[in-house]
Coordinates of C-alpha atoms in Angstrom, one line a residue:
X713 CA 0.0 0.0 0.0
X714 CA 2.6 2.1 1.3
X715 CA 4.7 1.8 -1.8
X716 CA 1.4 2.1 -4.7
X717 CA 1.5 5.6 -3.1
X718 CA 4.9 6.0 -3.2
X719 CA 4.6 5.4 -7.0
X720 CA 1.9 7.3 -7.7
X721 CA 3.4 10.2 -6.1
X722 CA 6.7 9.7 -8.2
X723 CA 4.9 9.7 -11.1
X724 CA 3.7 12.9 -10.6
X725 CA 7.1 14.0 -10.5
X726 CA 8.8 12.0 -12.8
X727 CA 7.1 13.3 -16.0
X728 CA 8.2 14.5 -19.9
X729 CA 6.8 17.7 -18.8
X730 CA 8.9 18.2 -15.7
X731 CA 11.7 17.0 -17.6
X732 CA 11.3 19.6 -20.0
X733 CA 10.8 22.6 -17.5
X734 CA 13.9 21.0 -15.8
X735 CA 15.9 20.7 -19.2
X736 CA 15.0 24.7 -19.8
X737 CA 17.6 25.5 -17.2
X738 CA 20.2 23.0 -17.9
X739 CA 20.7 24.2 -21.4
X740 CA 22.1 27.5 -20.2
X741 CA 25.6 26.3 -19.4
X742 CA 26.3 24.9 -22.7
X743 CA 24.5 27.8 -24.3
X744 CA 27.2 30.1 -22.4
X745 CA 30.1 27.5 -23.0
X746 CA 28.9 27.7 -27.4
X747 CA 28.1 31.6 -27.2
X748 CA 31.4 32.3 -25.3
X749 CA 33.4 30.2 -28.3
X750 CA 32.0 31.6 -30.9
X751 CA 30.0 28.8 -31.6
X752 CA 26.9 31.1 -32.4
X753 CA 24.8 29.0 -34.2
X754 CA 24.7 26.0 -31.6
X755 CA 24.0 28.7 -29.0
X756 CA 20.9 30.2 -31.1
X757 CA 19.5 26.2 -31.4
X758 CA 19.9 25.7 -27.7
X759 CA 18.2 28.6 -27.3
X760 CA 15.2 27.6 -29.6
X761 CA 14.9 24.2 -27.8
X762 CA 14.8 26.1 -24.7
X763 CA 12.4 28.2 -26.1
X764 CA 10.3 25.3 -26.8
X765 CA 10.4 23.4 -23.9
X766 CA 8.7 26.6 -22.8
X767 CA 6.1 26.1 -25.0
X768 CA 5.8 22.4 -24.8
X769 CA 6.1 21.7 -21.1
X770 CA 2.5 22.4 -20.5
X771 CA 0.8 21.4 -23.4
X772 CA 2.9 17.7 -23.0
X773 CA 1.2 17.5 -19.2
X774 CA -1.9 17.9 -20.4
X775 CA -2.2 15.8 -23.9
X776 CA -0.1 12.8 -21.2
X777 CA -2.9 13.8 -18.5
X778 CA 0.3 14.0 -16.2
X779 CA -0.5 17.6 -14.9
X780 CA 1.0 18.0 -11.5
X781 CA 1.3 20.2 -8.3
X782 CA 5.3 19.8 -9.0
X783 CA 5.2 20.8 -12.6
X784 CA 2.8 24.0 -11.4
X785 CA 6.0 25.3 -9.2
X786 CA 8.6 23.7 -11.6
X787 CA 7.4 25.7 -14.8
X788 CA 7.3 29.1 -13.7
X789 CA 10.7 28.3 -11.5
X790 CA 12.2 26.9 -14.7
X791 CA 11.2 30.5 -16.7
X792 CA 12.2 32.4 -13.7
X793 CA 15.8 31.1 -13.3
X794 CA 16.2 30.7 -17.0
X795 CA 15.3 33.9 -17.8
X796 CA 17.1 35.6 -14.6
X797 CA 20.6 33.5 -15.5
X798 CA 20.5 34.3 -19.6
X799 CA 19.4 37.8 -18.2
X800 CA 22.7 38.4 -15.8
X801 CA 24.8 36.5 -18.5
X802 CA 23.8 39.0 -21.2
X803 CA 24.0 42.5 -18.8
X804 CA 27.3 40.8 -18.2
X805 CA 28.0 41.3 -22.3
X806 CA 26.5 44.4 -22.5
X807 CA 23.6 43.3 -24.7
X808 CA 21.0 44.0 -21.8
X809 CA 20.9 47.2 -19.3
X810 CA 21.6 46.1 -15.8
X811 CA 18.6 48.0 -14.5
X812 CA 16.3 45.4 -16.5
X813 CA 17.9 42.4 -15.0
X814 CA 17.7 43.6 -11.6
X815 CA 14.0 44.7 -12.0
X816 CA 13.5 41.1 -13.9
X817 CA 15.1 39.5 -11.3
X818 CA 13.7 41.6 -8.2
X819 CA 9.9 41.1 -9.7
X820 CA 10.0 37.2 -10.6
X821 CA 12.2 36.7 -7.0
X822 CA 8.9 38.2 -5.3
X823 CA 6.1 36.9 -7.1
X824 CA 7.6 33.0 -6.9
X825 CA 8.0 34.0 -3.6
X826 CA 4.4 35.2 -3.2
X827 CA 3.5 32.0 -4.9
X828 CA 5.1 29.5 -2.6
X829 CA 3.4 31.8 0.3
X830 CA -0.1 31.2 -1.3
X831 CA 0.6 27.4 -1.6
X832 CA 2.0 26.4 1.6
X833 CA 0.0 28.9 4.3
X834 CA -3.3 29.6 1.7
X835 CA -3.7 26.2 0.1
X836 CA -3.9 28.3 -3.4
X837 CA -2.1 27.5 -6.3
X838 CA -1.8 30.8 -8.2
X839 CA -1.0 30.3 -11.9
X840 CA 0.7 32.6 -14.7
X841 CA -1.2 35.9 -16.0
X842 CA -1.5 36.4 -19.7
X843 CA 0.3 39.5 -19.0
X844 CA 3.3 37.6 -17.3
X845 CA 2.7 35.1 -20.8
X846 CA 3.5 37.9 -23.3
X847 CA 5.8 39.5 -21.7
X848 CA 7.7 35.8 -21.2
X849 CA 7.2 36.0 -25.3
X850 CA 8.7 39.2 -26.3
X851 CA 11.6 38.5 -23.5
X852 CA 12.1 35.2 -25.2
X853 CA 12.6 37.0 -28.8
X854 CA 14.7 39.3 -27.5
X855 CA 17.2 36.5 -26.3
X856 CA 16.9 34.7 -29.5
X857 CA 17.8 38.2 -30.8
X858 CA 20.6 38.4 -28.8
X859 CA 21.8 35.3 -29.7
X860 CA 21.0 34.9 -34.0
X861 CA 24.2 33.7 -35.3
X862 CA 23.8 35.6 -38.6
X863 CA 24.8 39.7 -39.3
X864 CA 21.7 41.2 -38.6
X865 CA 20.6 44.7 -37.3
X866 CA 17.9 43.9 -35.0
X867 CA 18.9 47.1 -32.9
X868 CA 15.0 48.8 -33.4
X869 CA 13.7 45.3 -32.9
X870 CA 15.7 45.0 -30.0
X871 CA 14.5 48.2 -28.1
X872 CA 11.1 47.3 -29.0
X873 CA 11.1 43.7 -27.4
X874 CA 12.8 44.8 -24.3
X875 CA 10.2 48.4 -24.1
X876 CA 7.4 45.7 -24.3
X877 CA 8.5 43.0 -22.1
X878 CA 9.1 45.7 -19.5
X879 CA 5.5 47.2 -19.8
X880 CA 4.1 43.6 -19.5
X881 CA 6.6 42.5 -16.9
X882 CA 5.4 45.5 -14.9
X883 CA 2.2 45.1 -15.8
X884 CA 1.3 41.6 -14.5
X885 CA 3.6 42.3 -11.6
X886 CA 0.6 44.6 -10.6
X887 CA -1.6 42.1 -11.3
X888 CA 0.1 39.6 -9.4
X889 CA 0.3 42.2 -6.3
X890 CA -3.1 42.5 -6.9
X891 CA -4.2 38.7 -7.0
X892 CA -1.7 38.3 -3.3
X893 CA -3.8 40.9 -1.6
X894 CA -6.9 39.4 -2.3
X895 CA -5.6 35.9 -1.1
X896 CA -4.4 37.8 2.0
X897 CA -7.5 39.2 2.5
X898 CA -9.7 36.0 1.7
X899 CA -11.3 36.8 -0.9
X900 CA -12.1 34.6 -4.4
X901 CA -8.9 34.2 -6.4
X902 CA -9.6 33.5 -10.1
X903 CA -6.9 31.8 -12.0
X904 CA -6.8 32.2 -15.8

């Protein structure tokens, strides 16, 4: 008995979807290792697949009917470090200002923190904005910007991407704020 549980409760976290959310962040060394060589266009692939895994992670839990509480935390953590490391890496290089890394990292540190909050004292699991979804999107494009191994002038492009991310990024923040106080005050949460 003990053990069917056991199992059960592994296979909730032993799933291609966490795998993928977990695979986001362990393509960033050797995306730094291939962008710091020179090795441009390996680094723009491992950034698609990273990309992807993004996109899949989800959609794979639900068409394998293996959603779970872990992948809930493990998905947004995934974006949030991924996006946090590739962020520091490219401030670092000069391609992103350090004021938008530490506001990136400052917001996602305090709404995962939020989150966990909600979860373990509230019984509430909060999920991702649309808001927080674009701005993931344009924040994405401007990494594989960044990164697109060919001579390109995405410099407009660029400024647009990381304008609109920052309006979104600040915008579901206030959402997010928004959604905490009403958990802290009790009342109905809707999650989109």
């Amino acid at each position: 008995m003990m053990s069917e549980h056991m199992n059960q409760e592994q296979e909730r976290i032993f799933t291609l979807s966490n795998f993928l959310s977990i695979l986001r962040v362990l393509l960033i060394p050797p995306f730094i290792y291939f962008f710091s060589h020179g090795e441009k266009l390996t680094a723009f692939i491992l950034v698609l697949i990273a990309i992807s895994t993004d996109w899949f992670d989800g959609r794979v839990a639900r068409w394998t009917h293996t959603v779970s509480e872990m992948g809930k935390i493990l998905d947004p953590l995934a974006d949030k470090l991924s996006a946090a490391l590739l962020g520091i890496y490219f401030a670092y290089l000069g391609e992103l200002p350090v004021w938008f890394v530490v506001f990136l990292f400052l917001r996602d540190a305090i709404i995962f923190g939020g989150g966990i909050y909600a979860k373990y004292r509230k019984h509430i699991l909060t999920t991702a904005l649309p808001a927080g979804k674009w701005a993931v999107g344009f924040l994405a494009l401007l990494y594989a910007m960044i990164v697109f191994p060919y001579p390109v002038d995405f410099s407009l492009a660029k400024t647009v991407c990381l304008w609109a991310a920052t309006a979104l990024l600040f915008g579901s923040f206030v959402q997010y704020a928004l959604r905490f106080r009403n958990i802290l005050l009790g009342k109905e949460v809707v999650n989109l």
